[in-house]
Coordinates of C-alpha atoms and ligand atoms in Angstrom, one line a residue:
Chain A
M1 CA 34.4 39.3 12.8
S2 CA 32.7 40.8 10.1
V3 CA 32.0 40.0 6.4
E4 CA 35.0 41.8 4.9
Y5 CA 34.1 42.9 1.2
N6 CA 36.2 43.3 -2.2
P7 CA 35.3 46.6 -2.8
K8 CA 36.2 45.6 -6.7
Y9 CA 32.7 43.7 -7.0
M10 CA 30.9 46.0 -4.5
Q11 CA 28.7 47.2 -7.2
H12 CA 27.6 44.1 -8.0
F13 CA 26.1 43.5 -4.5
Y14 CA 25.1 47.4 -3.4
N15 CA 22.4 48.3 -5.5
P16 CA 18.9 47.2 -3.7
V17 CA 15.8 47.1 -5.5
W18 CA 12.5 47.5 -3.3
E19 CA 8.7 47.6 -3.9
S20 CA 7.2 51.3 -3.3
F21 CA 5.7 49.6 -0.1
E22 CA 9.1 49.4 0.9
D23 CA 9.9 52.5 0.7
G24 CA 10.1 53.7 4.6
Y25 CA 12.5 51.2 5.4
W26 CA 14.7 51.8 2.4
E27 CA 14.4 55.7 3.2
G28 CA 15.2 54.8 7.1
I29 CA 18.2 52.9 6.1
K30 CA 20.0 55.8 4.1
Q31 CA 19.6 58.0 7.1
R32 CA 21.2 55.0 9.0
K33 CA 17.8 54.4 11.1
L34 CA 16.3 51.1 11.2
V35 CA 12.9 50.9 10.7
F36 CA 10.2 48.7 10.9
Q37 CA 6.1 48.6 9.8
K38 CA 3.6 48.7 13.2
C39 CA 0.4 48.9 12.3
G40 CA -1.8 51.8 13.3
E41 CA -4.8 50.0 14.0
C42 CA -3.7 46.6 15.9
E43 CA 0.2 47.3 16.4
T44 CA 0.8 44.1 14.9
F45 CA 4.7 44.7 13.4
S46 CA 5.9 43.2 9.9
H47 CA 9.4 42.6 8.7
P48 CA 10.2 42.4 5.8
P49 CA 7.7 44.8 4.7
R50 CA 4.1 43.8 3.6
V51 CA 1.2 46.0 1.7
M52 CA -1.3 45.0 4.2
C53 CA -1.4 44.0 8.0
P54 CA -1.5 40.6 7.7
N55 CA -3.5 40.9 10.9
C56 CA -6.4 43.1 10.7
K57 CA -5.5 44.0 6.8
A58 CA -5.1 47.5 7.3
Q59 CA -3.1 49.3 5.3
N60 CA -2.3 51.9 7.5
W61 CA 1.4 51.0 8.2
V62 CA 3.3 53.4 10.7
W63 CA 7.4 53.3 10.4
V64 CA 8.6 53.0 14.1
E65 CA 12.6 53.1 14.4
S66 CA 13.7 50.0 16.1
S67 CA 15.6 50.1 19.9
G68 CA 18.1 47.9 17.9
K69 CA 18.1 45.2 20.5
G70 CA 18.0 41.5 19.9
R71 CA 19.3 38.2 20.3
V72 CA 20.5 35.8 18.3
Y73 CA 17.7 33.5 16.9
S74 CA 20.1 31.4 14.6
W75 CA 23.5 31.7 12.7
T76 CA 25.3 29.9 10.1
V77 CA 29.4 30.5 9.0
L78 CA 30.2 30.4 5.8
R79 CA 33.7 29.0 4.9
Q80 CA 32.6 28.3 1.2
E81 CA 33.2 30.9 -1.0
V82 CA 30.0 31.9 -2.6
H83 CA 31.4 35.0 -4.5
P84 CA 34.6 37.1 -4.6
A85 CA 32.8 39.8 -3.2
F86 CA 32.7 38.3 0.3
R87 CA 35.9 36.8 2.1
V88 CA 35.6 33.9 3.8
P89 CA 34.9 33.0 6.5
F90 CA 32.1 34.9 7.8
E91 CA 28.8 34.5 9.8
V92 CA 25.3 35.4 8.6
V93 CA 23.0 36.0 12.0
L94 CA 19.2 36.0 12.3
I95 CA 18.5 38.1 14.9
E96 CA 14.8 38.4 17.0
M97 CA 14.3 41.5 18.1
D98 CA 13.5 42.2 21.9
N99 CA 10.8 45.0 21.7
E100 CA 9.0 44.5 18.2
E101 CA 7.6 41.4 18.7
G102 CA 7.8 39.0 16.1
V103 CA 10.3 40.8 13.8
R104 CA 13.7 38.8 12.9
I105 CA 16.4 40.3 10.7
V106 CA 19.2 38.8 8.8
S107 CA 22.8 40.6 9.1
N108 CA 26.2 40.2 10.1
M109 CA 28.3 40.9 12.9
V110 CA 30.8 43.4 13.5
D111 CA 34.0 42.8 16.0
C112 CA 32.9 39.2 16.7
N113 CA 34.2 35.1 16.1
P114 CA 32.0 33.4 14.8
D115 CA 33.1 31.0 17.6
E116 CA 31.7 33.7 20.3
I117 CA 28.3 33.5 18.8
D118 CA 25.5 31.6 20.4
F119 CA 21.6 30.9 20.8
D120 CA 19.8 34.1 22.7
M121 CA 23.4 36.0 22.5
P122 CA 22.1 39.3 23.0
V123 CA 23.3 42.0 20.3
E124 CA 22.3 45.6 19.2
L125 CA 22.3 47.4 16.1
C126 CA 25.2 49.7 14.7
F127 CA 25.3 51.0 10.9
K128 CA 28.5 50.7 9.2
E129 CA 29.3 51.7 6.0
V130 CA 29.9 49.5 2.8
T131 CA 30.0 52.0 -0.2
E132 CA 30.4 55.8 -0.5
E133 CA 26.4 55.6 -0.7
W134 CA 25.4 52.6 1.5
A135 CA 25.9 52.0 5.6
L136 CA 24.2 48.6 6.5
P137 CA 22.2 47.5 9.7
F138 CA 25.0 45.2 11.6
F139 CA 24.7 44.0 15.0
K140 CA 27.6 43.6 17.8
K141 CA 27.8 42.0 21.4
V142 CA 26.0 43.2 24.1
E143 CA 29.1 43.8 26.4
Chain B
M1 CA -15.3 15.1 -6.3
T2 CA -11.5 13.8 -6.4
L3 CA -8.1 13.8 -8.2
R4 CA -7.5 10.6 -6.6
N5 CA -6.6 8.0 -8.9
K6 CA -7.6 9.9 -11.6
A7 CA -3.9 9.8 -13.3
C8 CA -1.2 7.9 -13.9
V9 CA 2.5 8.2 -14.2
V10 CA 2.9 5.6 -17.4
G11 CA 6.8 6.5 -18.6
I12 CA 9.8 7.6 -17.1
G13 CA 13.0 8.8 -18.8
S14 CA 16.4 10.7 -18.5
T15 CA 19.6 11.3 -19.6
E16 CA 22.7 10.0 -18.0
F17 CA 24.1 12.3 -15.2
T18 CA 27.2 13.9 -15.6
R19 CA 29.4 16.7 -14.7
N20 CA 29.6 17.8 -18.5
A21 CA 26.6 16.7 -20.8
G22 CA 28.1 18.5 -24.0
R23 CA 24.8 19.9 -24.8
S24 CA 21.8 22.4 -24.0
E25 CA 19.0 22.3 -21.3
I26 CA 16.8 22.1 -24.5
H27 CA 18.7 19.5 -25.9
L28 CA 18.6 17.2 -22.7
A29 CA 14.8 17.4 -22.2
V30 CA 14.4 16.3 -25.6
D31 CA 16.3 13.2 -24.5
A32 CA 14.6 12.4 -21.5
I33 CA 11.5 12.9 -23.2
T34 CA 12.4 10.4 -25.8
A35 CA 13.1 8.2 -23.6
A36 CA 9.9 8.3 -21.6
C37 CA 8.1 7.7 -24.6
D38 CA 9.7 4.9 -25.6
D39 CA 9.2 3.7 -21.6
A40 CA 5.6 4.1 -22.0
G41 CA 5.5 2.9 -25.8
L42 CA 4.0 6.5 -26.6
E43 CA 5.0 8.3 -29.8
I44 CA 6.6 11.5 -29.4
N45 CA 3.2 13.0 -31.3
Q46 CA 0.9 12.4 -29.0
I47 CA 2.6 14.0 -26.6
D48 CA -0.1 17.3 -26.3
G49 CA 0.7 18.9 -23.0
M50 CA 3.6 20.5 -21.2
S51 CA 4.3 20.7 -17.2
S52 CA 7.4 22.1 -16.2
Y53 CA 9.6 24.2 -14.1
G54 CA 12.6 26.2 -13.8
T55 CA 14.1 27.8 -10.5
A56 CA 12.4 30.7 -8.2
G57 CA 13.8 34.4 -10.4
I58 CA 17.4 34.1 -8.9
Y59 CA 18.4 31.5 -11.7
A60 CA 15.6 32.0 -14.3
A61 CA 17.7 32.4 -17.1
E62 CA 18.3 28.4 -17.0
M63 CA 15.0 26.6 -18.3
A64 CA 14.1 24.5 -21.1
P65 CA 11.1 26.2 -22.3
D66 CA 7.9 24.1 -23.2
I67 CA 7.7 25.8 -27.1
D68 CA 11.6 25.1 -27.5
V69 CA 11.3 21.4 -26.5
A70 CA 8.0 21.1 -28.5
R71 CA 9.6 22.5 -31.4
S72 CA 13.0 21.0 -31.5
M73 CA 10.8 17.4 -31.3
G74 CA 8.5 18.4 -33.9
I75 CA 5.0 17.8 -31.4
P76 CA 2.4 19.1 -33.4
N77 CA 0.1 21.3 -31.0
L78 CA 0.4 21.8 -27.0
K79 CA -2.9 22.0 -25.7
Y80 CA -1.9 22.4 -22.0
M81 CA 1.3 24.1 -20.7
G82 CA 1.8 24.7 -16.9
Q83 CA 4.7 26.1 -15.1
T84 CA 4.9 25.5 -11.5
P85 CA 6.8 28.1 -9.5
W86 CA 10.0 27.9 -6.8
G87 CA 12.3 25.4 -7.9
G88 CA 12.6 22.1 -6.4
G89 CA 9.3 23.1 -4.5
A90 CA 7.8 22.3 -7.9
S91 CA 8.7 18.6 -8.9
C92 CA 5.5 16.9 -7.5
G93 CA 3.3 19.8 -8.1
T94 CA 4.0 19.5 -12.3
V95 CA 2.6 16.1 -11.9
A96 CA -0.3 17.3 -9.8
H97 CA -0.9 19.9 -12.8
A98 CA -0.5 17.2 -15.7
A99 CA -2.8 14.7 -13.7
M100 CA -5.5 17.9 -13.4
A101 CA -5.5 18.6 -17.0
V102 CA -5.7 14.7 -18.3
S103 CA -8.6 13.8 -15.4
S104 CA -10.5 16.8 -16.8
G105 CA -9.9 16.4 -20.2
V106 CA -7.4 19.5 -21.2
A107 CA -5.1 16.9 -22.9
N108 CA -4.5 13.4 -22.9
Y109 CA -0.6 12.7 -22.5
V110 CA 1.3 15.6 -20.4
V111 CA 4.9 15.3 -19.6
C112 CA 6.6 16.7 -17.2
Y113 CA 9.9 17.7 -16.9
R114 CA 13.3 19.2 -15.8
S115 CA 16.5 19.9 -17.5
L116 CA 19.7 21.5 -15.8
K117 CA 22.9 21.9 -16.5
P118 CA 24.6 23.6 -13.2
A119 CA 27.7 21.7 -13.2
S120 CA 28.9 22.8 -17.1
G121 CA 26.7 25.7 -17.8
T122 CA 26.3 29.1 -17.1
V123 CA 24.5 29.2 -14.0
R124 CA 25.8 27.7 -11.1
Y125 CA 23.4 27.0 -8.0
G126 CA 24.6 29.1 -5.0
R127 CA 27.2 31.1 -7.2
P128 CA 25.6 34.6 -7.7
T129 CA 27.4 36.8 -10.2
A130 CA 25.1 40.3 -8.8
I131 CA 22.5 41.0 -6.4
P132 CA 19.9 40.1 -8.7
A133 CA 17.2 42.8 -9.3
E134 CA 14.0 41.1 -7.6
Y135 CA 13.4 43.1 -4.0
R136 CA 13.2 40.0 -2.0
Y137 CA 17.0 39.5 -2.3
S138 CA 18.4 43.1 -1.4
Y139 CA 17.7 42.0 2.6
Y140 CA 20.1 39.0 2.1
M141 CA 22.6 39.3 -0.6
P142 CA 24.4 42.7 0.9
F143 CA 25.4 40.3 3.9
G144 CA 26.9 37.8 2.0
F145 CA 24.1 35.4 2.6
A146 CA 23.6 34.2 -1.5
S147 CA 23.5 30.8 -1.6
P148 CA 20.8 28.2 -0.6
T149 CA 23.4 25.8 1.4
S150 CA 23.7 28.9 3.6
W151 CA 19.6 29.8 3.5
V152 CA 18.6 25.9 4.3
A153 CA 21.9 26.0 7.1
M154 CA 20.0 28.9 9.1
F155 CA 16.5 26.7 9.5
A156 CA 18.9 23.3 10.3
K157 CA 21.0 24.8 12.8
R158 CA 18.0 25.8 14.9
W159 CA 16.2 22.8 14.3
M160 CA 19.3 21.1 15.3
H161 CA 19.4 23.5 18.9
E162 CA 15.9 23.0 19.8
T163 CA 15.6 19.1 19.1
G164 CA 19.1 18.2 19.9
A165 CA 19.6 16.1 16.6
T166 CA 23.1 15.7 15.9
R167 CA 25.8 15.8 13.0
E168 CA 26.3 11.8 13.5
Q169 CA 22.5 11.7 12.9
L170 CA 22.6 13.4 9.9
G171 CA 25.5 11.5 8.9
Q172 CA 23.5 8.4 8.7
V173 CA 21.3 10.0 6.1
A174 CA 24.0 10.2 3.5
L175 CA 25.4 6.9 4.4
V176 CA 21.8 5.1 4.3
Q177 CA 21.7 7.4 0.7
R178 CA 25.5 6.3 -0.6
E179 CA 24.6 2.5 0.3
N180 CA 21.3 2.9 -2.0
A181 CA 23.5 4.4 -5.1
L182 CA 26.3 2.2 -4.5
R183 CA 22.9 -0.7 -6.2
N184 CA 22.3 2.1 -8.6
P185 CA 24.5 2.4 -11.8
R186 CA 22.5 5.3 -12.8
A187 CA 24.2 7.3 -9.8
M188 CA 26.8 9.7 -9.7
F189 CA 28.3 8.4 -6.7
Y190 CA 28.3 4.7 -8.1
G191 CA 31.3 2.8 -7.1
R192 CA 32.0 5.4 -4.5
P193 CA 31.4 4.4 -1.0
L194 CA 31.3 7.0 2.0
T195 CA 32.3 6.5 5.7
I196 CA 31.2 8.0 8.8
E197 CA 34.8 9.3 9.2
E198 CA 34.6 10.7 6.1
Y199 CA 31.4 12.6 6.3
M200 CA 32.6 14.3 10.2
F201 CA 35.8 15.2 8.5
S202 CA 34.6 16.8 5.7
P203 CA 35.2 20.4 5.3
V204 CA 32.5 22.5 6.2
A205 CA 30.4 25.0 3.8
S206 CA 28.0 26.5 5.9
D207 CA 27.4 25.2 9.2
P208 CA 25.6 22.7 10.3
F209 CA 26.9 21.7 6.2
T210 CA 29.4 20.1 5.0
L211 CA 30.4 18.8 1.4
H212 CA 28.9 15.6 2.2
D213 CA 25.5 17.5 3.5
T214 CA 24.7 19.0 0.1
C215 CA 23.4 17.7 -2.9
L216 CA 25.2 17.0 -6.4
E217 CA 25.9 19.3 -9.0
N218 CA 25.1 17.6 -12.3
D219 CA 23.5 18.2 -16.0
G220 CA 21.1 15.7 -16.6
S221 CA 17.2 15.7 -17.6
V222 CA 14.5 13.6 -16.5
A223 CA 10.7 13.5 -18.0
L224 CA 7.2 11.9 -16.6
I225 CA 4.2 10.9 -18.8
V226 CA 0.9 11.3 -17.0
T227 CA -2.4 10.3 -18.1
T228 CA -5.6 8.3 -17.4
P229 CA -6.3 5.4 -16.4
E230 CA -8.0 4.5 -19.3
R231 CA -5.1 5.1 -21.9
A232 CA -2.5 3.7 -19.4
M233 CA -4.4 0.5 -20.1
E234 CA -3.3 0.3 -23.3
L235 CA 0.6 1.5 -22.9
K236 CA 3.4 -0.8 -22.2
Q237 CA 4.0 -0.1 -18.5
K238 CA 2.3 -1.4 -15.0
P239 CA 0.8 2.7 -14.3
A240 CA 1.9 4.6 -10.9
F241 CA -1.5 6.0 -10.3
V242 CA -1.6 9.3 -8.8
S243 CA -3.4 8.9 -5.3
G244 CA -2.5 11.8 -3.7
V245 CA -1.2 15.1 -4.3
G246 CA -0.5 18.3 -2.3
W247 CA 0.7 21.9 -2.4
G248 CA 1.2 24.2 0.6
T249 CA 3.3 27.7 1.1
S250 CA 1.7 28.3 4.9
Y251 CA 2.0 31.3 6.5
D252 CA 4.3 34.2 5.2
A253 CA 6.0 32.0 2.8
H254 CA 9.6 33.4 1.2
S255 CA 11.6 31.6 -1.6
M256 CA 14.3 29.7 0.9
T257 CA 14.3 32.6 3.7
S258 CA 11.2 32.0 5.5
Y259 CA 12.6 33.0 9.0
Y260 CA 10.1 35.3 9.9
R261 CA 6.9 32.8 11.4
K262 CA 6.9 32.1 15.2
N263 CA 8.7 28.7 14.4
I264 CA 10.7 28.7 11.8
G265 CA 10.0 25.0 11.2
L266 CA 8.5 23.4 7.4
P267 CA 4.9 24.1 7.7
E268 CA 4.8 24.6 4.1
C269 CA 5.4 20.3 4.3
I270 CA 3.2 19.8 6.7
E271 CA 0.3 21.7 4.8
A272 CA 1.2 19.6 1.5
G273 CA 1.4 16.4 3.9
K274 CA -2.1 17.3 5.4
D275 CA -3.5 17.6 2.0
V276 CA -1.8 14.2 0.4
F277 CA -3.0 11.9 2.7
K278 CA -6.2 13.3 3.0
M279 CA -6.8 12.3 -0.9
A280 CA -4.9 10.0 -0.8
Q281 CA -7.3 8.5 2.0
M282 CA -3.7 7.0 4.7
T283 CA -1.8 7.8 7.3
P284 CA 2.3 7.8 7.2
K285 CA 1.8 4.3 8.4
D286 CA 0.6 3.4 5.0
I287 CA 3.5 4.5 3.2
D288 CA 6.0 1.6 2.4
V289 CA 9.0 3.8 1.0
A290 CA 9.6 7.7 0.7
Q291 CA 11.1 9.9 -2.1
L292 CA 12.1 12.8 0.7
Y293 CA 13.3 16.0 -1.1
D294 CA 16.9 15.9 -0.4
A295 CA 18.9 18.8 -1.4
F296 CA 20.5 18.8 2.3
T297 CA 20.4 16.0 4.8
A298 CA 19.1 17.5 7.5
T299 CA 16.0 18.1 5.4
V300 CA 15.2 14.2 5.7
P301 CA 14.3 14.1 9.5
M302 CA 12.9 17.5 9.2
Q303 CA 10.3 16.2 7.0
L304 CA 10.1 12.7 8.7
E305 CA 8.6 15.1 11.2
A306 CA 6.9 17.6 9.0
Y307 CA 4.9 14.8 6.9
G308 CA 4.0 12.8 10.5
F309 CA 6.1 9.8 10.5
C310 CA 7.1 10.7 14.1
E311 CA 6.8 14.0 16.1
Y312 CA 8.9 16.9 16.1
G313 CA 12.0 16.8 17.8
E314 CA 12.4 12.6 17.1
G315 CA 13.4 13.2 13.2
G316 CA 17.1 12.8 14.1
A317 CA 16.5 9.8 16.3
F318 CA 14.8 8.4 13.2
C319 CA 17.9 8.7 11.8
E320 CA 20.1 7.4 14.6
G321 CA 22.2 4.9 12.9
G322 CA 20.4 4.3 9.8
D323 CA 18.4 1.2 10.7
R324 CA 15.1 2.6 10.3
I325 CA 15.7 4.3 6.8
R326 CA 17.9 2.0 4.8
L327 CA 16.7 -0.7 2.9
G328 CA 14.8 -3.4 5.2
G329 CA 14.2 -0.9 7.5
E330 CA 10.9 0.8 8.9
L331 CA 10.6 3.5 6.1
P332 CA 13.4 3.0 3.6
V333 CA 14.1 6.6 1.7
N334 CA 15.7 7.7 -1.3
T335 CA 16.0 4.3 -2.8
S336 CA 17.8 5.8 -5.9
G337 CA 20.8 7.4 -3.5
G338 CA 18.7 10.8 -4.0
Q339 CA 19.7 13.9 -4.8
L340 CA 22.8 13.5 -2.1
S341 CA 23.9 10.6 -3.8
E342 CA 22.1 9.7 -7.4
A343 CA 21.6 13.3 -9.1
Y344 CA 20.4 16.6 -8.5
I345 CA 17.4 16.9 -11.0
H346 CA 15.6 19.4 -8.4
G347 CA 13.3 15.8 -7.3
M348 CA 12.3 14.6 -10.8
N349 CA 14.5 12.0 -10.1
L350 CA 12.8 11.1 -6.7
I351 CA 9.3 10.9 -8.7
A352 CA 10.9 8.6 -11.6
E353 CA 12.2 6.0 -8.7
G354 CA 8.7 6.7 -6.9
V355 CA 7.4 5.0 -10.1
R356 CA 10.5 2.7 -10.0
Q357 CA 9.4 1.3 -6.5
I358 CA 5.5 0.7 -7.7
R359 CA 6.5 -0.9 -10.7
G360 CA 9.3 -3.4 -8.9
T361 CA 12.2 -2.0 -10.7
S362 CA 14.0 -0.2 -8.4
T363 CA 17.6 -1.3 -7.4
S364 CA 17.2 -1.3 -3.9
Q365 CA 13.6 -2.6 -4.4
V366 CA 11.5 -2.5 -1.6
D367 CA 9.7 -5.9 -1.1
N368 CA 5.6 -5.2 -2.4
A369 CA 6.0 -1.6 -2.2
K370 CA 2.2 -0.3 -2.6
N371 CA 2.4 3.3 -1.6
V372 CA 5.3 5.7 -1.9
L373 CA 5.1 9.4 -0.8
V374 CA 7.6 11.7 -3.0
T375 CA 8.2 14.8 -1.9
G376 CA 9.2 18.6 -3.6
G377 CA 11.8 21.0 -2.0
L378 CA 11.4 22.8 1.3
G379 CA 12.2 25.7 2.8
V380 CA 10.0 27.2 -0.4
P381 CA 6.2 26.6 -1.2
T382 CA 6.4 22.6 -1.8
S383 CA 4.4 19.9 -3.3
A384 CA 3.9 16.1 -2.5
L385 CA 3.2 13.0 -4.3
I386 CA 1.1 9.7 -3.1
L387 CA 1.7 7.2 -5.7
T388 CA -0.2 4.0 -5.4
K389 CA -0.5 0.5 -7.7
G390 CA -4.1 1.5 -7.8
D391 CA -7.1 0.4 -6.1
Ligands
ZN1 ZN1 -3.4 45.4 11.9

């Protein structure tokens, strides 16, 4: 299962704000692409985005599209309501990307029962609309 | 040049801990500070510095600002004001700030305080009304990932996977702290025993955490007064010396979502631990009793590892059966009942309990306690203190 939304509250949660140095990430999301920062000098990846490469201190980021393949590093199943916008139970996963070294990303699973999730379970990216304006990067099981 | 033993905590004060205080955060802070002045034997007008903290951006509405508190008390002048960032991680940092202020002569009597009313007020932790207009939350809130319980659960679940720690072991943390609260009439859970069966069958909030893994939600305020050892001589109480302070963010720190490091352990605590022990000229073996920040059960064994009381992976076993962490054990922890069973004052009540252990006035007094470690919140930039009876 994925997180189920109560549309009545959606506007409260889908007006993401970001810093200027994160433009590339959110421009990617608008185009249904998951992109990460990769240093044009030393090839270090960064997520969430930063101003400067933490390794070589260059400000020469390239926004590269992710392969979308990853594994479950950790997760939790929320069973107590936090806000009526999100119907419990639902799971939040922390995915470690396979092809972008050191990159992890928080998301929800699509079409997956909480009981099926396990550490290191392979997953892949899928975008899903959450409002008229926004689609978000979710993950599904690799069959 | 060191800050070691250059300042002491000379007064502690608190409001009642309750589900509904019936008054504002500013009013609660005034009452706690008044009690701390009485405890110290200090006139209110002698206070000339304030060191306080709120939450990280997300709940910024809730605060008892220094000038509002000072004005309500008629304090003539504040020569020092300090705000320590990042919520519960700030608790011990407020005392570190105060120690720097009094030892350098910037101010003479600095009050450290925290005042909150999540039980009856408008700001309730873990109950956001919308995505905050702060960039960091855009990566979490749209996924319903919106509560401190779930944020820390993500760390704890991975830690349990890596170390093999069990829910029974976490349950012993809850049980031992409840035992301590049963001896403490101030505690929210005074007179409310907890069994391992109740713990194991408690409803899950965000796995691995249940109701009994999670701190209290209450109203209240705690205040501490910090001054120099020379001024302490003229006051009523036996001073608790600030022998060590430590801060830490470590690498790639976020506010409660530091999920992007090679290992998502508690490196901020490891950094704060190195410095607090170095300044105090101690090792973990010298600590008689510890007040370890306990917004959640799992953070106690995780800190036992991070602060060096055991190796990584041994924290769960350290809590097995509870004997090593209960009164009379090798390292009694959270002797007031802590934030799981006394009250959740964002760690300020843990520092007050550390002072009581040094004075010998705890309701779960450790015999001849000389050195107490107190820690701040984690998963955020953190801070730590070692309190002693002095040289
Ligand atoms: Zn680089």
